[in-house]
Structure formats: structure tokens, C-alpha cells
Amino acid sequence: MPIPSTPAGGSAASAAAADLSRLISETSGPAEDVSPAWPITPNFPFFLMHWVTDWTVETAGMAKGKPTWLPGLVRHIVLPGCNNNRTLKNGEKATAAYDGAVMKNVRQGAQYLDPERHKLANGSKYSRKAPARSPLGQTGFYFFDAFSSPLDVLPGRKMRFRFDRPEWNRWRLHLVESGVIAPPSPQVLAETQRRHSKRAERTRALTSLDQKEYDRRVAAAAATSATYDGALVPKSKTRRASSSLSSPGRVPSPDDAEAN
Amino acid sequence: MTAITSPVTFAQTQGDLGYAYVFGEQEIRRELAESLNLVGLGLVQLVGNVANTGSDVIRIDRIGGIGYAEAMATMGTEIAPITLTGLTTGYDTVTVARHGLAKSDSYSNQIQGRRLEAKIAGMRQQVVPSWIKTMRQKVATAGAGITDVVGTSGALWTFDDELDLIAYFNETEGFQGDAITLRHPEQFTQLRESIRNEPNFQFPDITLALQGLKAGGGFADWLGLRNHASFDVTASGGDHQGFAYAPGAIGWAVGSTENVEVENAATTMFIGEFGLVIETKSDGNIATSRFDANAWFGVGTCDPSVAPQVRIRSLNT
């Protein structure tokens, strides 16, 4: 069963069908003993989702390093017993493990990305998995995002990953430009801009610094604030996505009162 | 027989009369493991028990729009009618899941083994700490799903971010003044490094106070926040996803095991308040014993309208 549809007024993207059922069934019992397995504790599959108020400015991977507003994407980890994800009852469909949790998040303004539909530029899914075996013998799969690649495991150290931030940023930009994620609300951007503007003001109050350090910090804070003010706001090139933020409608003018 | 010649040396006698090594006279040392107990510290609140309810979901309802949430209307005239007003209601849910842990050892290990901690009886005693670790992982995963966020993706946490975090709570209507943070230890390192460059903290007494921001299961209170650190804090998109919340924002529910019928009740441990039951059984045919621990509990975040909550996002270095 796909993710439940977005309530009226929701975005097209959040109503996208997504199905982790195959992944769930693979983790619900002892996994096949595949070798070689990664020396890491198995974890759970995840969706990526976007809260409509979560936008951030990034430069890595952007054309000419131009600061650009990008949507924040976080994981919805399908972990039973956590945030309404459930242990499956006998005979229950795998999607029952998470559909209630997804429904709740969608109601609160989350947009879900379907691993089958919203793929990377090279056609691969955003989530991947590898056979895993913990040092204590627990076996299963380790789920990770397509932008992370494992580093060499050093003796006595835990497994670590390198994260390809430029590629991650380019994909997030693509999601907006292709209409999967709606462009940000000007109000959301203004709140973040205001926060950075206040930081610049706070920095100007640091009068106990010597002049040279004071000038350096004030210039840096002002530059950061200006970056947020001037960052590129991506636009959808397909007009497919629409914001799930609701508008109070037309603001009445004094003339309306007089007309009554 | 070994012939020992004079002068008799340790090198000659050790082979028959000595040891390659002896064990130190102390208890077995435990390898380092995080021991932060969110339940024992009261950082998550128990919201219910699904036992005998016919459900695996606890619903916690809420009400608003009355009392302090609504002022009386000021009437325009002496006979103006009062407009009826209503109230708001809502609910949060916590879903209980099943968890398991099992270990076994041989009769030979129980007979000849030297350390209790490495036998089934000793390992069984460690089930409750494993339960606590599982709970902590769930709380960390639940917190990563909080909607609002402070901090910049791909950037280190700064003192300015810390001020934004405090402002988030103080500028939330109804905030009672108590907030808890659970962050990855690296996020505290980032904060400390940022504070180092903060001119207002360049005084010995303040610097000493800041030493309280140290690892070890818990961090000191600072700027009105009760700070804690855990390696269970999750990462997403190259960023740590720590979080801060007012007490009550994260709750847990349990399925008490007191009704569970087991084969050997006399040797079974029921810890109903944790939804935990630990059974031990043996198989003489292959001379092994094993224990199976089952636990039913769940964790969930409540609506921000009840308890303020915000994610703490910074670069996963």
C-alpha cells in the first residue's frame, strides 16, 4: 500500500506513492548469512522527508558556488516502537509498520520522497543497503543514503562514512526544480534571514574586542547575513509542486468595512 | 623431569613451577559503554500501559482554547450579545513494539568458566542496561523527527546557534522554563570550540564554569538548558540531528508482562514496569542453557503545542 494521500490542500509531492514493504520484510527476521558483511550493527530502512519550514543556504556543489536555498531532508526511520512505527502482527502487510507514522507526519506538513520514483541523476535510489554483521553476531542489513560511501575500517574503530555534500546539494536543488518539492515560502526564508541579521547586530555589540578583531568579526557576520539575504531561491521548472502551507486568503482593506 | 643447575634462576623454574601470567585481584573490567539512562533521569515520561487494553497504541489526549489560552471578550455595548466560543482538542499516540535479546552458553562454560560475568547468570543480569540502551536509541530516533530546527546544515554549531536555541524556547508562549537537550558529543565539542572565541567568556571564572560542559553520560546545566550527550543521536544528510525539548515532549509506553504465562515461572523474571520478561531454559541433550528476554515498549514525540521541541542540527564531522 502506498503512503496515504495528503489531505486536501497538501502538495502533490507528499501524496507520492512510496513502498518500503520489501525492505521491511527483509529486516523483520534473521537475514541470509551473506558474506562479506560490513562490520556494523544492522539498522532499519528509512524514507527521506522534508518539513515545509526547513530550508537552509548551501554553496557546495552549486553553480559558481552561488549560495542557494535548499530544502532540509531528514530520515523517517522505520523503527518499530518509535514515533508510531509498529511491530507487524502476524499476516499483516509490511506497509502497516509505518503508514500511521507517515500519515501523522504528512498531516503536520511533511513531504515524503519515494525511493522508487525520486531517484538520483544516475538513476539509482537514494537509499541503499549492505549486508551487516555486528561484532556480537547480529546480522541483517545496514541502510544508508546514496551520498555516503564507507571509509576504510581502522583497527579498533567503528565504521565511518564519507558524505558527498556537493552531490547531495545538487540533488536537493533538482528536487525543487523538477517540481517534487515546492519552492520555499518567502515567510520561512524571512525568518531565517532575520535570525542571521540579528547575529550581525550582536556581533557589532562586541565592543570589548580590539579594533582589528572587531572589524574582522563584524565583516564576517555581515557577509554571512548578506549571503542569506541574497541567496538564490530555486524555482520549480514544471509547476508540479505546490506548497502545503495554507494562506489566510485576501487581506481585507478598509474599503471592505465601509462597503458594509 | 627438568634438571635445574645452580645458581637456580627464575628462567629455569618458571616452566614447571610458575605461570606465564596470573589474573589481577580485581573484578573483571568492563569495556567502555555509554550509560546515560533517560528513564532514570526523568528525561522521558511514562504515558501508559497497554496491558489488558486490546491495543498496542496509547493515545494521550490534549485540550486547549480554555483558561489561560483564551481571554474574555470585551463587550462593545451594555447589551451586546456574547459570542459563543469553543475549545480545541487533539491527541498524540505512542505505539508499543516487541524487542528481544537472547544469549546462551554451555554447561562446560558454567562449570569451568572463571568469571560469572561471562556465564549465563551474569549476562542475564545485564538485560536491564540493554533495555535502557534500546530506549535511548528510540528516543534519539524519535527526536530526529522533530519538525522545527535550529542550526545550519553543513555548518558547525556556534554560540550564536546556542542563543537561537534558547530564544526558541523563551519565545514560545507557555514555556515553563525547563528545557533538556540531547546532542551528539561532537556537537558539544563544536559548542565549546565556538565559546573559546567568544569575548564575553574570556575570564577565568567563566572558563572554569564551562569545564562543566564535559562528556561522561551527562553535561552540565548551562544557560538554562539541561544538557546531555549520547552517541545514539542520529545523523541525516551529513548532519547530526540532536534535539531539545521541554519535559513531556517525549513519552514512552509499556506493555506490562505480568500476564504472560511461561513454561518455568519460578525461574522467570517479570519486570512489568519495563514490559520485560526474561526466561531461562536448558537443553541437556546438547548441554547448553539460554535466556530469552522479551520487552514491549515504545517511544513517541508529542505535539509541540503541548511541549516545545526543536531539532539541533550541525555538521557531522
mmCIF file of N, CA, C and O in Angstrom, chain A residues 138-196:
data_model
loop_
_atom_site.group_PDB
_atom_site.id
_atom_site.type_symbol
_atom_site.label_atom_id
_atom_site.label_comp_id
_atom_site.label_asym_id
_atom_site.label_seq_id
_atom_site.Cartn_x
_atom_site.Cartn_y
_atom_site.Cartn_z
ATOM 1 N N GLN A 138 24.973 -10.031 15.512
ATOM 2 C CA GLN A 138 23.663 -9.644 14.984
ATOM 3 C C GLN A 138 23.785 -9.430 13.483
ATOM 4 O O GLN A 138 24.668 -8.680 13.025
ATOM 5 N N THR A 139 22.930 -10.064 12.700
ATOM 6 C CA THR A 139 23.021 -9.943 11.246
ATOM 7 C C THR A 139 21.769 -9.302 10.677
ATOM 8 O O THR A 139 20.695 -9.362 11.265
ATOM 9 N N GLY A 140 21.919 -8.704 9.537
ATOM 10 C CA GLY A 140 20.802 -8.042 8.868
ATOM 11 C C GLY A 140 21.352 -7.153 7.780
ATOM 12 O O GLY A 140 22.329 -7.492 7.108
ATOM 13 N N PHE A 141 20.735 -6.014 7.597
ATOM 14 C CA PHE A 141 21.195 -5.072 6.583
ATOM 15 C C PHE A 141 21.494 -3.719 7.231
ATOM 16 O O PHE A 141 20.854 -3.335 8.219
ATOM 17 N N TYR A 142 22.439 -3.019 6.647
ATOM 18 C CA TYR A 142 22.714 -1.650 7.061
ATOM 19 C C TYR A 142 22.207 -0.729 5.951
ATOM 20 O O TYR A 142 22.651 -0.823 4.801
ATOM 21 N N PHE A 143 21.274 0.124 6.295
ATOM 22 C CA PHE A 143 20.682 1.044 5.327
ATOM 23 C C PHE A 143 21.390 2.394 5.422
ATOM 24 O O PHE A 143 21.600 2.916 6.525
ATOM 25 N N PHE A 144 21.740 2.941 4.276
ATOM 26 C CA PHE A 144 22.449 4.213 4.255
ATOM 27 C C PHE A 144 22.042 4.977 3.004
ATOM 28 O O PHE A 144 21.416 4.420 2.101
ATOM 29 N N ASP A 145 22.375 6.264 2.972
ATOM 30 C CA ASP A 145 21.972 7.043 1.810
ATOM 31 C C ASP A 145 23.024 6.928 0.708
ATOM 32 O O ASP A 145 24.186 6.608 0.970
ATOM 33 N N ALA A 146 22.584 7.207 -0.511
ATOM 34 C CA ALA A 146 23.439 7.014 -1.677
ATOM 35 C C ALA A 146 24.585 8.019 -1.734
ATOM 36 O O ALA A 146 25.483 7.893 -2.564
ATOM 37 N N PHE A 147 24.574 9.010 -0.862
ATOM 38 C CA PHE A 147 25.615 10.044 -0.874
ATOM 39 C C PHE A 147 26.731 9.712 0.111
ATOM 40 O O PHE A 147 27.698 10.451 0.224
ATOM 41 N N SER A 148 26.568 8.628 0.849
ATOM 42 C CA SER A 148 27.584 8.207 1.814
ATOM 43 C C SER A 148 28.335 7.012 1.253
ATOM 44 O O SER A 148 27.726 6.093 0.704
ATOM 45 N N SER A 149 29.642 7.031 1.394
ATOM 46 C CA SER A 149 30.443 5.891 0.976
ATOM 47 C C SER A 149 31.355 5.496 2.130
ATOM 48 O O SER A 149 31.898 6.362 2.830
ATOM 49 N N PRO A 150 31.516 4.208 2.366
ATOM 50 C CA PRO A 150 32.268 3.761 3.547
ATOM 51 C C PRO A 150 33.761 4.052 3.419
ATOM 52 O O PRO A 150 34.340 3.942 2.338
ATOM 53 N N LEU A 151 34.354 4.432 4.527
ATOM 54 C CA LEU A 151 35.788 4.627 4.587
ATOM 55 C C LEU A 151 36.440 3.324 5.069
ATOM 56 O O LEU A 151 35.748 2.429 5.566
ATOM 57 N N ASP A 152 37.748 3.233 4.948
ATOM 58 C CA ASP A 152 38.445 2.054 5.457
ATOM 59 C C ASP A 152 38.170 1.910 6.948
ATOM 60 O O ASP A 152 38.143 2.903 7.691
ATOM 61 N N VAL A 153 37.943 0.686 7.383
ATOM 62 C CA VAL A 153 37.717 0.441 8.805
ATOM 63 C C VAL A 153 39.077 0.292 9.478
ATOM 64 O O VAL A 153 39.817 -0.651 9.204
ATOM 65 N N LEU A 154 39.407 1.234 10.338
ATOM 66 C CA LEU A 154 40.689 1.197 11.030
ATOM 67 C C LEU A 154 40.598 0.265 12.236
ATOM 68 O O LEU A 154 39.523 0.126 12.834
ATOM 69 N N PRO A 155 41.695 -0.376 12.607
ATOM 70 C CA PRO A 155 41.657 -1.323 13.727
ATOM 71 C C PRO A 155 41.115 -0.667 14.992
ATOM 72 O O PRO A 155 41.544 0.420 15.381
ATOM 73 N N GLY A 156 40.137 -1.311 15.616
ATOM 74 C CA GLY A 156 39.589 -0.807 16.870
ATOM 75 C C GLY A 156 38.638 0.357 16.714
ATOM 76 O O GLY A 156 38.160 0.890 17.712
ATOM 77 N N ARG A 157 38.384 0.770 15.489
ATOM 78 C CA ARG A 157 37.477 1.906 15.264
ATOM 79 C C ARG A 157 36.157 1.424 14.675
ATOM 80 O O ARG A 157 36.090 0.357 14.085
ATOM 81 N N LYS A 158 35.157 2.285 14.829
ATOM 82 C CA LYS A 158 33.877 1.975 14.222
ATOM 83 C C LYS A 158 33.893 2.365 12.752
ATOM 84 O O LYS A 158 34.688 3.209 12.332
ATOM 85 N N MET A 159 32.992 1.786 12.005
ATOM 86 C CA MET A 159 32.892 2.085 10.582
ATOM 87 C C MET A 159 32.405 3.520 10.387
ATOM 88 O O MET A 159 31.475 3.961 11.055
ATOM 89 N N ARG A 160 33.042 4.238 9.507
ATOM 90 C CA ARG A 160 32.638 5.612 9.232
ATOM 91 C C ARG A 160 32.416 5.793 7.730
ATOM 92 O O ARG A 160 32.859 4.978 6.927
ATOM 93 N N PHE A 161 31.780 6.912 7.403
ATOM 94 C CA PHE A 161 31.396 7.141 6.010
ATOM 95 C C PHE A 161 31.832 8.546 5.583
ATOM 96 O O PHE A 161 31.937 9.456 6.402
ATOM 97 N N ARG A 162 32.069 8.670 4.294
ATOM 98 C CA ARG A 162 32.324 9.994 3.710
ATOM 99 C C ARG A 162 31.027 10.455 3.047
ATOM 100 O O ARG A 162 30.380 9.679 2.347
ATOM 101 N N PHE A 163 30.669 11.687 3.313
ATOM 102 C CA PHE A 163 29.408 12.206 2.781
ATOM 103 C C PHE A 163 29.697 13.176 1.649
ATOM 104 O O PHE A 163 30.465 14.133 1.815
ATOM 105 N N ASP A 164 29.089 12.946 0.492
ATOM 106 C CA ASP A 164 29.305 13.768 -0.698
ATOM 107 C C ASP A 164 28.316 14.942 -0.678
ATOM 108 O O ASP A 164 27.242 14.885 -1.282
ATOM 109 N N ARG A 165 28.692 15.993 0.016
ATOM 110 C CA ARG A 165 27.763 17.112 0.199
ATOM 111 C C ARG A 165 27.435 17.822 -1.119
ATOM 112 O O ARG A 165 26.274 18.161 -1.367
ATOM 113 N N PRO A 166 28.419 18.070 -2.010
ATOM 114 C CA PRO A 166 28.058 18.732 -3.269
ATOM 115 C C PRO A 166 26.998 17.963 -4.057
ATOM 116 O O PRO A 166 26.046 18.549 -4.582
ATOM 117 N N GLU A 167 27.150 16.639 -4.125
ATOM 118 C CA GLU A 167 26.178 15.835 -4.867
ATOM 119 C C GLU A 167 24.818 15.854 -4.174
ATOM 120 O O GLU A 167 23.767 15.944 -4.813
ATOM 121 N N TRP A 168 24.834 15.803 -2.852
ATOM 122 C CA TRP A 168 23.605 15.862 -2.029
ATOM 123 C C TRP A 168 22.882 17.177 -2.288
ATOM 124 O O TRP A 168 21.672 17.215 -2.487
ATOM 125 N N ASN A 169 23.653 18.257 -2.347
ATOM 126 C CA ASN A 169 23.041 19.568 -2.580
ATOM 127 C C ASN A 169 22.456 19.670 -3.987
ATOM 128 O O ASN A 169 21.368 20.218 -4.187
ATOM 129 N N ARG A 170 23.199 19.140 -4.961
ATOM 130 C CA ARG A 170 22.695 19.209 -6.344
ATOM 131 C C ARG A 170 21.395 18.420 -6.476
ATOM 132 O O ARG A 170 20.481 18.839 -7.181
ATOM 133 N N TRP A 171 21.295 17.297 -5.782
ATOM 134 C CA TRP A 171 20.065 16.501 -5.856
ATOM 135 C C TRP A 171 18.907 17.253 -5.201
ATOM 136 O O TRP A 171 17.797 17.263 -5.700
ATOM 137 N N ARG A 172 19.194 17.898 -4.080
ATOM 138 C CA ARG A 172 18.127 18.653 -3.407
ATOM 139 C C ARG A 172 17.640 19.800 -4.290
ATOM 140 O O ARG A 172 16.445 20.096 -4.358
ATOM 141 N N LEU A 173 18.583 20.438 -4.981
ATOM 142 C CA LEU A 173 18.184 21.507 -5.904
ATOM 143 C C LEU A 173 17.320 20.930 -7.028
ATOM 144 O O LEU A 173 16.292 21.519 -7.420
ATOM 145 N N HIS A 174 17.729 19.773 -7.518
ATOM 146 C CA HIS A 174 16.971 19.120 -8.598
ATOM 147 C C HIS A 174 15.539 18.806 -8.143
ATOM 148 O O HIS A 174 14.585 18.934 -8.925
ATOM 149 N N LEU A 175 15.389 18.400 -6.886
ATOM 150 C CA LEU A 175 14.050 18.061 -6.387
ATOM 151 C C LEU A 175 13.119 19.273 -6.444
ATOM 152 O O LEU A 175 11.920 19.145 -6.694
ATOM 153 N N VAL A 176 13.683 20.454 -6.207
ATOM 154 C CA VAL A 176 12.859 21.667 -6.262
ATOM 155 C C VAL A 176 12.590 22.042 -7.714
ATOM 156 O O VAL A 176 11.447 22.303 -8.108
ATOM 157 N N GLU A 177 13.648 22.038 -8.512
ATOM 158 C CA GLU A 177 13.498 22.469 -9.909
ATOM 159 C C GLU A 177 12.600 21.527 -10.706
ATOM 160 O O GLU A 177 11.950 21.948 -11.661
ATOM 161 N N SER A 178 12.591 20.260 -10.306
ATOM 162 C CA SER A 178 11.754 19.301 -11.045
ATOM 163 C C SER A 178 10.340 19.238 -10.491
ATOM 164 O O SER A 178 9.537 18.422 -10.943
ATOM 165 N N GLY A 179 10.045 20.054 -9.497
ATOM 166 C CA GLY A 179 8.677 20.141 -9.013
ATOM 167 C C GLY A 179 8.302 19.119 -7.961
ATOM 168 O O GLY A 179 7.140 19.026 -7.569
ATOM 169 N N VAL A 180 9.268 18.338 -7.501
ATOM 170 C CA VAL A 180 8.951 17.341 -6.466
ATOM 171 C C VAL A 180 8.713 18.039 -5.131
ATOM 172 O O VAL A 180 7.769 17.718 -4.410
ATOM 173 N N ILE A 181 9.574 18.984 -4.798
ATOM 174 C CA ILE A 181 9.412 19.758 -3.568
ATOM 175 C C ILE A 181 9.053 21.185 -3.944
ATOM 176 O O ILE A 181 9.693 21.787 -4.816
ATOM 177 N N ALA A 182 8.049 21.700 -3.270
ATOM 178 C CA ALA A 182 7.604 23.060 -3.577
ATOM 179 C C ALA A 182 8.653 24.086 -3.154
ATOM 180 O O ALA A 182 9.326 23.894 -2.135
ATOM 181 N N PRO A 183 8.814 25.169 -3.912
ATOM 182 C CA PRO A 183 9.745 26.222 -3.507
ATOM 183 C C PRO A 183 9.370 26.767 -2.134
ATOM 184 O O PRO A 183 8.228 26.638 -1.700
ATOM 185 N N PRO A 184 10.336 27.387 -1.447
ATOM 186 C CA PRO A 184 10.070 27.822 -0.077
ATOM 187 C C PRO A 184 9.118 29.007 -0.008
ATOM 188 O O PRO A 184 9.045 29.829 -0.924
ATOM 189 N N SER A 185 8.421 29.078 1.115
ATOM 190 C CA SER A 185 7.577 30.248 1.374
ATOM 191 C C SER A 185 8.477 31.431 1.710
ATOM 192 O O SER A 185 9.432 31.285 2.484
ATOM 193 N N PRO A 186 8.206 32.608 1.155
ATOM 194 C CA PRO A 186 9.018 33.788 1.493
ATOM 195 C C PRO A 186 9.072 34.033 3.003
ATOM 196 O O PRO A 186 10.068 34.520 3.532
ATOM 197 N N GLN A 187 8.004 33.671 3.696
ATOM 198 C CA GLN A 187 7.968 33.892 5.150
ATOM 199 C C GLN A 187 8.996 33.019 5.863
ATOM 200 O O GLN A 187 9.660 33.454 6.798
ATOM 201 N N VAL A 188 9.136 31.790 5.394
ATOM 202 C CA VAL A 188 10.122 30.882 6.003
ATOM 203 C C VAL A 188 11.530 31.446 5.798
ATOM 204 O O VAL A 188 12.359 31.453 6.709
ATOM 205 N N LEU A 189 11.806 31.921 4.580
ATOM 206 C CA LEU A 189 13.125 32.479 4.302
ATOM 207 C C LEU A 189 13.371 33.733 5.144
ATOM 208 O O LEU A 189 14.465 33.938 5.670
ATOM 209 N N ALA A 190 12.337 34.552 5.282
ATOM 210 C CA ALA A 190 12.494 35.800 6.025
ATOM 211 C C ALA A 190 12.847 35.526 7.492
ATOM 212 O O ALA A 190 13.654 36.241 8.089
ATOM 213 N N GLU A 191 12.272 34.472 8.050
ATOM 214 C CA GLU A 191 12.578 34.150 9.451
ATOM 215 C C GLU A 191 14.044 33.795 9.611
ATOM 216 O O GLU A 191 14.707 34.227 10.564
ATOM 217 N N THR A 192 14.574 33.009 8.703
ATOM 218 C CA THR A 192 15.985 32.635 8.781
ATOM 219 C C THR A 192 16.872 33.844 8.516
ATOM 220 O O THR A 192 17.894 34.044 9.188
ATOM 221 N N GLN A 193 16.489 34.650 7.549
ATOM 222 C CA GLN A 193 17.276 35.855 7.250
ATOM 223 C C GLN A 193 17.317 36.777 8.466
ATOM 224 O O GLN A 193 18.352 37.360 8.788
ATOM 225 N N ARG A 194 16.177 36.896 9.136
ATOM 226 C CA ARG A 194 16.113 37.770 10.306
ATOM 227 C C ARG A 194 17.029 37.261 11.419
ATOM 228 O O ARG A 194 17.681 38.020 12.113
ATOM 229 N N ARG A 195 17.106 35.940 11.547
ATOM 230 C CA ARG A 195 17.973 35.359 12.582
ATOM 231 C C ARG A 195 19.434 35.712 12.314
ATOM 232 O O ARG A 195 20.183 36.054 13.221
ATOM 233 N N HIS A 196 19.834 35.638 11.062
ATOM 234 C CA HIS A 196 21.223 35.958 10.740
ATOM 235 C C HIS A 196 21.479 37.451 10.800
ATOM 236 O O HIS A 196 22.592 37.886 11.107
#
